[in-house]
């Protein structure tokens, strides 16, 4: 494995190490396709995840394999790339080596693109009661909890307890929270309604709690209001200025008010991964690295950071944590590495906003593209087409389209499996990482 | 939930409780479709599993959702059935109640159909090093281990250790072991071969260990030999009369001989579920209930047991633990319950053997149907058609067909995901149930 040895010979092919095969890292690797470099892309999973559809796995609409593709397969035909399954634990800037547990990997250029993790704003003890949605394991866990709540309600004879089992609280009125709330409502109303004998899944109460004044606050007021109307039509009860002060196995505390609910899902906060804390560079409160205009780290010109793990101000405002930002950043870094090798000056990064959208449910969405504002069915079609188009790999694109067409016409969900050897509703204990708080688009408390 | 209360009124509709929604239990429930009874089917998962294709999930060919369907959906249109997600922990014969943890469920007729679990022949300590293949969680765990072994080999610079990582041992030369060994070989040869840079997945060594004289011993000698030839052509090394005496994290012990291997999969033994031990009825060494000719328990005429959890002798030989036996048993019990209600005498159970088959890989299989013996591609086509035909639900049938066609023409596998938050190769600790040994078709040690 020559690419794993520190470089000793004179004038070798420069080695670019990319940590993370999300949208940013993968785009950078692909943009270096024809560059005279060796690329090693390191990820702690073996797959690239199409994160915008993760909520569909959580809500049993799609299978994990529909929205994920092995990184090795995606990059199979790119000869200058090696893929490594490993977790980066730190960087030795002095020796230009990435630490992968006990292994070391030498680099000439390093691109950090490790993305974000769920943030509980300093309340990591909430995690076990209110899982977030960041990877496939999270999605399968949320799917398990939601389906188990309906199953437990079917067996429950105490009406009060049954009501709690059929109460679903989603915390955070950003895109993730809105998607989750909308799709729980649809799952209950269209999919499960026919399958239960004792309970009426349509009687399920879905509550979306937002700490700020409105949901989807990054959109224009009219689109945000349209989203609110569409959610309400689906049966979701939206509460704004709802400050969550506590979460436990019985439900959510809002100041003096208690909302009893068996299922709470956290869609509120994002923070940078633990790696950033080990870098000894300046970060914001959410642990995001503050990068230079060319996306390099201060005083480390050969090390770049992109995507959700970075704080980049443009026109005085931080760029949002969305995939187009990460992808454009990845392209910029790839271009600048090639300019370095030709001894040309680097180009500063400038984000081009091509629009934004949020989906609410079947035939329900909002979109803002250039001067065009869409709502409802047209916005949903636009969202659907774009997401299928960008899904990696023909097979996945086809499978997703088929699954969607199938559930659209039959109101059936193909991936309604409860897996994971847990029959009880008791919360799962997870390893809780050190949290860093985030100030940003999702305000909760 | 009236069906959960003990019956108090005179002449109510008889309540049939079925424990287990596998092939046997589900067939019985469906066969009672028009009977004047209320049926409650209880399962510890929410899905019926098409177990014959479980090895395809373990080998990344299919997604869990492709081979499983929610029990509620399958039985949605059968008005006299309720579905309950719960685990049966015992039976109170005197009060005619099934114990579901702290809950009790009254029955007039009880059908036990809880199937089998993996048996380690008294060596439960082997389980953590050599997982068996009985449910979706097992399949995903085996998939994780196999894919992780290739990933770890790609990073490994020590040639000896790399060889160990690329050695896969399957214990047990019955149908499950043969399927697993054949499909690991295919995964390495056709699917992964293109995706790795440092290692050559084709160099993987796949060993199938059988304790008896030949593999697939329940088939005729010529078919068994054909299977051996087909496996060998795929690159699997078959060793018969190989008595496993130990398994640990370094590999498998065969008497004085040590086979070093990072991945060991157990395809050898089956035992009845823990429930049978709680029944205080006579069982064989594998914990299987010895039933009467009408499949009722001795001295409990209203309680039946069917499928893998039973020992039923026909022509002096125990019936094999395969789905046709369980399904025919389920039909027999449903018929006898209806005969009881019409005060007709019960019919003894007689199994009609419609043939048997085993699959080895792409285009490789053996089948014995009536006087017809098939081998290779014709047998495989036969196997494929039959399995797709019997898969429950149109959607799954279509998805499976599509996934197979896709991997057939592209040599691609759609479900190659490593999930489960574990990056290391260290064995998973599971709750080990009390084992009961089995004498039967799989002989290992």
PDB file of N, CA and C in Angstrom, chain A residues 45-127:
ATOM      1  N   UNK A  45     -17.715   5.059   7.122  1.00  0.00           N
ATOM      2  CA  UNK A  45     -18.654   4.058   6.610  1.00  0.00           C
ATOM      3  C   UNK A  45     -18.196   3.647   5.219  1.00  0.00           C
ATOM      4  N   UNK A  46     -18.792   2.602   4.675  1.00  0.00           N
ATOM      5  CA  UNK A  46     -18.403   2.177   3.326  1.00  0.00           C
ATOM      6  C   UNK A  46     -19.296   2.777   2.252  1.00  0.00           C
ATOM      7  N   UNK A  47     -20.226   3.654   2.660  1.00  0.00           N
ATOM      8  CA  UNK A  47     -21.173   4.166   1.678  1.00  0.00           C
ATOM      9  C   UNK A  47     -21.291   5.684   1.705  1.00  0.00           C
ATOM     10  N   UNK A  48     -21.590   6.217   0.540  1.00  0.00           N
ATOM     11  CA  UNK A  48     -22.018   7.608   0.448  1.00  0.00           C
ATOM     12  C   UNK A  48     -23.516   7.628   0.668  1.00  0.00           C
ATOM     13  N   UNK A  49     -23.954   8.560   1.490  1.00  0.00           N
ATOM     14  CA  UNK A  49     -25.362   8.604   1.867  1.00  0.00           C
ATOM     15  C   UNK A  49     -26.031   9.792   1.200  1.00  0.00           C
ATOM     16  N   UNK A  50     -27.177   9.540   0.569  1.00  0.00           N
ATOM     17  CA  UNK A  50     -27.938  10.639  -0.007  1.00  0.00           C
ATOM     18  C   UNK A  50     -28.833  11.195   1.100  1.00  0.00           C
ATOM     19  N   UNK A  51     -28.223  12.050   1.912  1.00  0.00           N
ATOM     20  CA  UNK A  51     -28.838  12.502   3.154  1.00  0.00           C
ATOM     21  C   UNK A  51     -30.209  13.179   2.993  1.00  0.00           C
ATOM     22  N   UNK A  52     -30.463  13.903   1.905  1.00  0.00           N
ATOM     23  CA  UNK A  52     -31.784  14.553   1.803  1.00  0.00           C
ATOM     24  C   UNK A  52     -32.953  13.578   1.849  1.00  0.00           C
ATOM     25  N   UNK A  53     -32.721  12.304   1.593  1.00  0.00           N
ATOM     26  CA  UNK A  53     -33.832  11.344   1.635  1.00  0.00           C
ATOM     27  C   UNK A  53     -33.789  10.441   2.860  1.00  0.00           C
ATOM     28  N   UNK A  54     -32.924  10.785   3.808  1.00  0.00           N
ATOM     29  CA  UNK A  54     -32.797   9.960   5.006  1.00  0.00           C
ATOM     30  C   UNK A  54     -34.134   9.859   5.744  1.00  0.00           C
ATOM     31  N   UNK A  55     -34.913  10.946   5.751  1.00  0.00           N
ATOM     32  CA  UNK A  55     -36.200  10.909   6.470  1.00  0.00           C
ATOM     33  C   UNK A  55     -37.138   9.878   5.854  1.00  0.00           C
ATOM     34  N   UNK A  56     -36.962   9.558   4.572  1.00  0.00           N
ATOM     35  CA  UNK A  56     -37.795   8.547   3.925  1.00  0.00           C
ATOM     36  C   UNK A  56     -37.480   7.150   4.458  1.00  0.00           C
ATOM     37  N   UNK A  57     -36.235   6.920   4.833  1.00  0.00           N
ATOM     38  CA  UNK A  57     -35.886   5.649   5.465  1.00  0.00           C
ATOM     39  C   UNK A  57     -36.489   5.609   6.872  1.00  0.00           C
ATOM     40  N   UNK A  58     -36.386   6.735   7.580  1.00  0.00           N
ATOM     41  CA  UNK A  58     -36.947   6.801   8.938  1.00  0.00           C
ATOM     42  C   UNK A  58     -38.444   6.583   8.922  1.00  0.00           C
ATOM     43  N   UNK A  59     -39.108   6.935   7.825  1.00  0.00           N
ATOM     44  CA  UNK A  59     -40.561   6.806   7.752  1.00  0.00           C
ATOM     45  C   UNK A  59     -40.991   5.637   6.864  1.00  0.00           C
ATOM     46  N   UNK A  60     -40.081   4.675   6.659  1.00  0.00           N
ATOM     47  CA  UNK A  60     -40.401   3.386   6.044  1.00  0.00           C
ATOM     48  C   UNK A  60     -40.780   3.483   4.572  1.00  0.00           C
ATOM     49  N   UNK A  61     -40.483   4.608   3.942  1.00  0.00           N
ATOM     50  CA  UNK A  61     -40.787   4.733   2.521  1.00  0.00           C
ATOM     51  C   UNK A  61     -39.719   4.108   1.646  1.00  0.00           C
ATOM     52  N   UNK A  62     -38.481   4.176   2.094  1.00  0.00           N
ATOM     53  CA  UNK A  62     -37.374   3.629   1.327  1.00  0.00           C
ATOM     54  C   UNK A  62     -36.531   2.727   2.212  1.00  0.00           C
ATOM     55  N   UNK A  63     -35.788   1.820   1.567  1.00  0.00           N
ATOM     56  CA  UNK A  63     -34.839   0.971   2.285  1.00  0.00           C
ATOM     57  C   UNK A  63     -33.496   1.677   2.364  1.00  0.00           C
ATOM     58  N   UNK A  64     -32.702   1.357   3.398  1.00  0.00           N
ATOM     59  CA  UNK A  64     -31.365   1.967   3.472  1.00  0.00           C
ATOM     60  C   UNK A  64     -30.587   1.866   2.157  1.00  0.00           C
ATOM     61  N   UNK A  65     -30.645   0.716   1.494  1.00  0.00           N
ATOM     62  CA  UNK A  65     -29.847   0.546   0.278  1.00  0.00           C
ATOM     63  C   UNK A  65     -30.322   1.434  -0.871  1.00  0.00           C
ATOM     64  N   UNK A  66     -31.553   1.951  -0.767  1.00  0.00           N
ATOM     65  CA  UNK A  66     -32.050   2.810  -1.841  1.00  0.00           C
ATOM     66  C   UNK A  66     -31.360   4.173  -1.869  1.00  0.00           C
ATOM     67  N   UNK A  67     -30.860   4.615  -0.724  1.00  0.00           N
ATOM     68  CA  UNK A  67     -30.320   5.974  -0.669  1.00  0.00           C
ATOM     69  C   UNK A  67     -28.836   5.967  -0.330  1.00  0.00           C
ATOM     70  N   UNK A  68     -28.186   4.827  -0.465  1.00  0.00           N
ATOM     71  CA  UNK A  68     -26.764   4.763  -0.160  1.00  0.00           C
ATOM     72  C   UNK A  68     -26.082   3.904  -1.204  1.00  0.00           C
ATOM     73  N   UNK A  69     -24.857   4.263  -1.554  1.00  0.00           N
ATOM     74  CA  UNK A  69     -24.109   3.490  -2.539  1.00  0.00           C
ATOM     75  C   UNK A  69     -22.683   3.328  -2.021  1.00  0.00           C
ATOM     76  N   UNK A  70     -22.079   2.140  -2.212  1.00  0.00           N
ATOM     77  CA  UNK A  70     -20.704   1.954  -1.741  1.00  0.00           C
ATOM     78  C   UNK A  70     -19.770   2.981  -2.396  1.00  0.00           C
ATOM     79  N   UNK A  71     -18.931   3.608  -1.582  1.00  0.00           N
ATOM     80  CA  UNK A  71     -17.998   4.619  -2.103  1.00  0.00           C
ATOM     81  C   UNK A  71     -17.100   3.990  -3.159  1.00  0.00           C
ATOM     82  N   UNK A  72     -16.659   2.763  -2.905  1.00  0.00           N
ATOM     83  CA  UNK A  72     -15.798   2.066  -3.877  1.00  0.00           C
ATOM     84  C   UNK A  72     -16.472   1.932  -5.242  1.00  0.00           C
ATOM     85  N   UNK A  73     -17.760   1.676  -5.238  1.00  0.00           N
ATOM     86  CA  UNK A  73     -18.457   1.524  -6.516  1.00  0.00           C
ATOM     87  C   UNK A  73     -18.547   2.860  -7.242  1.00  0.00           C
ATOM     88  N   UNK A  74     -18.865   3.915  -6.491  1.00  0.00           N
ATOM     89  CA  UNK A  74     -19.012   5.232  -7.123  1.00  0.00           C
ATOM     90  C   UNK A  74     -17.706   5.635  -7.799  1.00  0.00           C
ATOM     91  N   UNK A  75     -16.576   5.344  -7.145  1.00  0.00           N
ATOM     92  CA  UNK A  75     -15.279   5.805  -7.643  1.00  0.00           C
ATOM     93  C   UNK A  75     -14.510   4.702  -8.375  1.00  0.00           C
ATOM     94  N   UNK A  76     -15.207   3.616  -8.705  1.00  0.00           N
ATOM     95  CA  UNK A  76     -14.535   2.454  -9.283  1.00  0.00           C
ATOM     96  C   UNK A  76     -13.690   2.801 -10.506  1.00  0.00           C
ATOM     97  N   UNK A  77     -14.241   3.654 -11.377  1.00  0.00           N
ATOM     98  CA  UNK A  77     -13.557   3.917 -12.648  1.00  0.00           C
ATOM     99  C   UNK A  77     -12.580   5.091 -12.593  1.00  0.00           C
ATOM    100  N   UNK A  78     -12.425   5.682 -11.427  1.00  0.00           N
ATOM    101  CA  UNK A  78     -11.477   6.790 -11.315  1.00  0.00           C
ATOM    102  C   UNK A  78     -10.149   6.238 -10.804  1.00  0.00           C
ATOM    103  N   UNK A  79      -9.181   6.118 -11.706  1.00  0.00           N
ATOM    104  CA  UNK A  79      -7.974   5.352 -11.405  1.00  0.00           C
ATOM    105  C   UNK A  79      -7.085   5.999 -10.345  1.00  0.00           C
ATOM    106  N   UNK A  80      -7.132   7.323 -10.196  1.00  0.00           N
ATOM    107  CA  UNK A  80      -6.208   7.953  -9.235  1.00  0.00           C
ATOM    108  C   UNK A  80      -6.766   8.030  -7.811  1.00  0.00           C
ATOM    109  N   UNK A  81      -7.839   7.297  -7.523  1.00  0.00           N
ATOM    110  CA  UNK A  81      -8.432   7.336  -6.183  1.00  0.00           C
ATOM    111  C   UNK A  81      -8.336   5.988  -5.491  1.00  0.00           C
ATOM    112  N   UNK A  82      -7.945   6.004  -4.201  1.00  0.00           N
ATOM    113  CA  UNK A  82      -8.098   4.835  -3.334  1.00  0.00           C
ATOM    114  C   UNK A  82      -9.128   5.166  -2.271  1.00  0.00           C
ATOM    115  N   UNK A  83      -9.867   4.149  -1.856  1.00  0.00           N
ATOM    116  CA  UNK A  83     -10.883   4.336  -0.822  1.00  0.00           C
ATOM    117  C   UNK A  83     -10.431   3.596   0.424  1.00  0.00           C
ATOM    118  N   UNK A  84     -10.576   4.230   1.579  1.00  0.00           N
ATOM    119  CA  UNK A  84     -10.178   3.580   2.819  1.00  0.00           C
ATOM    120  C   UNK A  84     -11.291   3.722   3.849  1.00  0.00           C
ATOM    121  N   UNK A  85     -11.652   2.591   4.456  1.00  0.00           N
ATOM    122  CA  UNK A  85     -12.657   2.617   5.518  1.00  0.00           C
ATOM    123  C   UNK A  85     -11.934   2.804   6.843  1.00  0.00           C
ATOM    124  N   UNK A  86     -12.021   3.973   7.417  1.00  0.00           N
ATOM    125  CA  UNK A  86     -11.333   4.247   8.678  1.00  0.00           C
ATOM    126  C   UNK A  86     -11.888   5.526   9.262  1.00  0.00           C
ATOM    127  N   UNK A  87     -11.640   5.738  10.541  1.00  0.00           N
ATOM    128  CA  UNK A  87     -12.121   6.960  11.183  1.00  0.00           C
ATOM    129  C   UNK A  87     -10.927   7.845  11.525  1.00  0.00           C
ATOM    130  N   UNK A  88     -10.948   9.080  11.009  1.00  0.00           N
ATOM    131  CA  UNK A  88      -9.875  10.026  11.309  1.00  0.00           C
ATOM    132  C   UNK A  88     -10.035  10.519  12.736  1.00  0.00           C
ATOM    133  N   UNK A  89      -8.962  10.437  13.496  1.00  0.00           N
ATOM    134  CA  UNK A  89      -9.043  10.834  14.902  1.00  0.00           C
ATOM    135  C   UNK A  89      -8.244  12.098  15.196  1.00  0.00           C
ATOM    136  N   UNK A  90      -7.447  12.563  14.229  1.00  0.00           N
ATOM    137  CA  UNK A  90      -6.682  13.788  14.452  1.00  0.00           C
ATOM    138  C   UNK A  90      -5.746  14.040  13.289  1.00  0.00           C
ATOM    139  N   UNK A  91      -5.058  15.177  13.352  1.00  0.00           N
ATOM    140  CA  UNK A  91      -4.117  15.526  12.299  1.00  0.00           C
ATOM    141  C   UNK A  91      -2.803  15.953  12.955  1.00  0.00           C
ATOM    142  N   UNK A  92      -1.704  15.412  12.450  1.00  0.00           N
ATOM    143  CA  UNK A  92      -0.374  15.828  12.887  1.00  0.00           C
ATOM    144  C   UNK A  92       0.142  16.797  11.820  1.00  0.00           C
ATOM    145  N   UNK A  93      -0.141  18.101  12.031  1.00  0.00           N
ATOM    146  CA  UNK A  93       0.188  19.097  11.009  1.00  0.00           C
ATOM    147  C   UNK A  93       1.692  19.148  10.757  1.00  0.00           C
ATOM    148  N   UNK A  94       2.493  19.018  11.836  1.00  0.00           N
ATOM    149  CA  UNK A  94       3.945  19.151  11.707  1.00  0.00           C
ATOM    150  C   UNK A  94       4.510  18.078  10.769  1.00  0.00           C
ATOM    151  N   UNK A  95       4.037  16.846  10.901  1.00  0.00           N
ATOM    152  CA  UNK A  95       4.528  15.760  10.056  1.00  0.00           C
ATOM    153  C   UNK A  95       3.648  15.511   8.819  1.00  0.00           C
ATOM    154  N   UNK A  96       2.633  16.332   8.665  1.00  0.00           N
ATOM    155  CA  UNK A  96       1.692  16.159   7.546  1.00  0.00           C
ATOM    156  C   UNK A  96       1.138  14.736   7.477  1.00  0.00           C
ATOM    157  N   UNK A  97       0.562  14.323   8.588  1.00  0.00           N
ATOM    158  CA  UNK A  97      -0.032  12.990   8.642  1.00  0.00           C
ATOM    159  C   UNK A  97      -1.419  13.065   9.293  1.00  0.00           C
ATOM    160  N   UNK A  98      -2.336  12.288   8.748  1.00  0.00           N
ATOM    161  CA  UNK A  98      -3.649  12.140   9.381  1.00  0.00           C
ATOM    162  C   UNK A  98      -3.582  10.938  10.311  1.00  0.00           C
ATOM    163  N   UNK A  99      -4.138  11.060  11.493  1.00  0.00           N
ATOM    164  CA  UNK A  99      -4.180   9.933  12.417  1.00  0.00           C
ATOM    165  C   UNK A  99      -5.491   9.179  12.210  1.00  0.00           C
ATOM    166  N   UNK A 100      -5.342   7.876  11.944  1.00  0.00           N
ATOM    167  CA  UNK A 100      -6.513   7.003  11.801  1.00  0.00           C
ATOM    168  C   UNK A 100      -6.410   5.963  12.898  1.00  0.00           C
ATOM    169  N   UNK A 101      -6.811   6.333  14.107  1.00  0.00           N
ATOM    170  CA  UNK A 101      -6.558   5.440  15.232  1.00  0.00           C
ATOM    171  C   UNK A 101      -5.064   5.243  15.376  1.00  0.00           C
ATOM    172  N   UNK A 102      -4.604   4.011  15.262  1.00  0.00           N
ATOM    173  CA  UNK A 102      -3.172   3.743  15.423  1.00  0.00           C
ATOM    174  C   UNK A 102      -2.396   3.910  14.122  1.00  0.00           C
ATOM    175  N   UNK A 103      -3.120   3.969  13.007  1.00  0.00           N
ATOM    176  CA  UNK A 103      -2.432   4.143  11.721  1.00  0.00           C
ATOM    177  C   UNK A 103      -2.196   5.623  11.428  1.00  0.00           C
ATOM    178  N   UNK A 104      -1.228   5.880  10.558  1.00  0.00           N
ATOM    179  CA  UNK A 104      -0.960   7.247  10.108  1.00  0.00           C
ATOM    180  C   UNK A 104      -0.958   7.274   8.596  1.00  0.00           C
ATOM    181  N   UNK A 105      -1.450   8.337   8.034  1.00  0.00           N
ATOM    182  CA  UNK A 105      -1.556   8.454   6.581  1.00  0.00           C
ATOM    183  C   UNK A 105      -0.964   9.801   6.181  1.00  0.00           C
ATOM    184  N   UNK A 106       0.152   9.762   5.411  1.00  0.00           N
ATOM    185  CA  UNK A 106       0.831  11.009   5.036  1.00  0.00           C
ATOM    186  C   UNK A 106       0.085  11.713   3.906  1.00  0.00           C
ATOM    187  N   UNK A 107       0.068  13.035   3.948  1.00  0.00           N
ATOM    188  CA  UNK A 107      -0.602  13.801   2.901  1.00  0.00           C
ATOM    189  C   UNK A 107       0.295  14.931   2.410  1.00  0.00           C
ATOM    190  N   UNK A 108       0.057  15.360   1.171  1.00  0.00           N
ATOM    191  CA  UNK A 108       0.601  16.633   0.720  1.00  0.00           C
ATOM    192  C   UNK A 108      -0.469  17.711   0.827  1.00  0.00           C
ATOM    193  N   UNK A 109      -1.695  17.314   0.418  1.00  0.00           N
ATOM    194  CA  UNK A 109      -2.860  18.168   0.656  1.00  0.00           C
ATOM    195  C   UNK A 109      -3.866  17.369   1.470  1.00  0.00           C
ATOM    196  N   UNK A 110      -4.521  18.063   2.381  1.00  0.00           N
ATOM    197  CA  UNK A 110      -5.538  17.406   3.197  1.00  0.00           C
ATOM    198  C   UNK A 110      -6.846  18.175   3.062  1.00  0.00           C
ATOM    199  N   UNK A 111      -7.921  17.451   2.805  1.00  0.00           N
ATOM    200  CA  UNK A 111      -9.239  18.088   2.742  1.00  0.00           C
ATOM    201  C   UNK A 111     -10.129  17.447   3.799  1.00  0.00           C
ATOM    202  N   UNK A 112     -10.558  18.264   4.757  1.00  0.00           N
ATOM    203  CA  UNK A 112     -11.437  17.771   5.819  1.00  0.00           C
ATOM    204  C   UNK A 112     -12.884  18.054   5.423  1.00  0.00           C
ATOM    205  N   UNK A 113     -13.693  17.028   5.389  1.00  0.00           N
ATOM    206  CA  UNK A 113     -15.094  17.176   4.960  1.00  0.00           C
ATOM    207  C   UNK A 113     -15.945  16.199   5.749  1.00  0.00           C
ATOM    208  N   UNK A 114     -15.881  16.299   7.081  1.00  0.00           N
ATOM    209  CA  UNK A 114     -16.515  15.282   7.927  1.00  0.00           C
ATOM    210  C   UNK A 114     -17.954  15.621   8.300  1.00  0.00           C
ATOM    211  N   UNK A 115     -18.455  16.783   7.867  1.00  0.00           N
ATOM    212  CA  UNK A 115     -19.874  17.064   8.037  1.00  0.00           C
ATOM    213  C   UNK A 115     -20.295  17.375   9.453  1.00  0.00           C
ATOM    214  N   UNK A 116     -21.556  17.110   9.743  1.00  0.00           N
ATOM    215  CA  UNK A 116     -22.120  17.492  11.035  1.00  0.00           C
ATOM    216  C   UNK A 116     -22.724  16.316  11.769  1.00  0.00           C
ATOM    217  N   UNK A 117     -22.985  16.518  13.031  1.00  0.00           N
ATOM    218  CA  UNK A 117     -23.650  15.546  13.893  1.00  0.00           C
ATOM    219  C   UNK A 117     -24.807  16.263  14.575  1.00  0.00           C
ATOM    220  N   UNK A 118     -25.688  15.484  15.160  1.00  0.00           N
ATOM    221  CA  UNK A 118     -26.804  16.092  15.873  1.00  0.00           C
ATOM    222  C   UNK A 118     -26.315  16.803  17.125  1.00  0.00           C
ATOM    223  N   UNK A 119     -26.819  18.003  17.358  1.00  0.00           N
ATOM    224  CA  UNK A 119     -26.461  18.755  18.561  1.00  0.00           C
ATOM    225  C   UNK A 119     -27.690  18.925  19.438  1.00  0.00           C
ATOM    226  N   UNK A 120     -27.498  18.682  20.736  1.00  0.00           N
ATOM    227  CA  UNK A 120     -28.588  18.853  21.692  1.00  0.00           C
ATOM    228  C   UNK A 120     -28.391  20.116  22.522  1.00  0.00           C
ATOM    229  N   UNK A 121     -27.605  21.030  22.027  1.00  0.00           N
ATOM    230  CA  UNK A 121     -27.394  22.314  22.687  1.00  0.00           C
ATOM    231  C   UNK A 121     -26.991  22.146  24.139  1.00  0.00           C
ATOM    232  N   UNK A 122     -26.050  21.250  24.364  1.00  0.00           N
ATOM    233  CA  UNK A 122     -25.573  21.062  25.730  1.00  0.00           C
ATOM    234  C   UNK A 122     -26.395  20.084  26.546  1.00  0.00           C
ATOM    235  N   UNK A 123     -27.475  19.557  25.980  1.00  0.00           N
ATOM    236  CA  UNK A 123     -28.316  18.609  26.733  1.00  0.00           C
ATOM    237  C   UNK A 123     -28.175  17.212  26.136  1.00  0.00           C
ATOM    238  N   UNK A 124     -26.967  16.677  26.187  1.00  0.00           N
ATOM    239  CA  UNK A 124     -26.752  15.365  25.568  1.00  0.00           C
ATOM    240  C   UNK A 124     -27.584  14.268  26.212  1.00  0.00           C
ATOM    241  N   UNK A 125     -28.043  14.502  27.431  1.00  0.00           N
ATOM    242  CA  UNK A 125     -28.880  13.499  28.094  1.00  0.00           C
ATOM    243  C   UNK A 125     -30.232  13.330  27.381  1.00  0.00           C
ATOM    244  N   UNK A 126     -30.591  14.268  26.505  1.00  0.00           N
ATOM    245  CA  UNK A 126     -31.852  14.127  25.757  1.00  0.00           C
ATOM    246  C   UNK A 126     -31.731  13.106  24.624  1.00  0.00           C
ATOM    247  N   UNK A 127     -30.507  12.822  24.217  1.00  0.00           N
ATOM    248  CA  UNK A 127     -30.320  12.016  23.008  1.00  0.00           C
ATOM    249  C   UNK A 127     -31.039  10.667  23.084  1.00  0.00           C
TER     250      UNK A 127
END
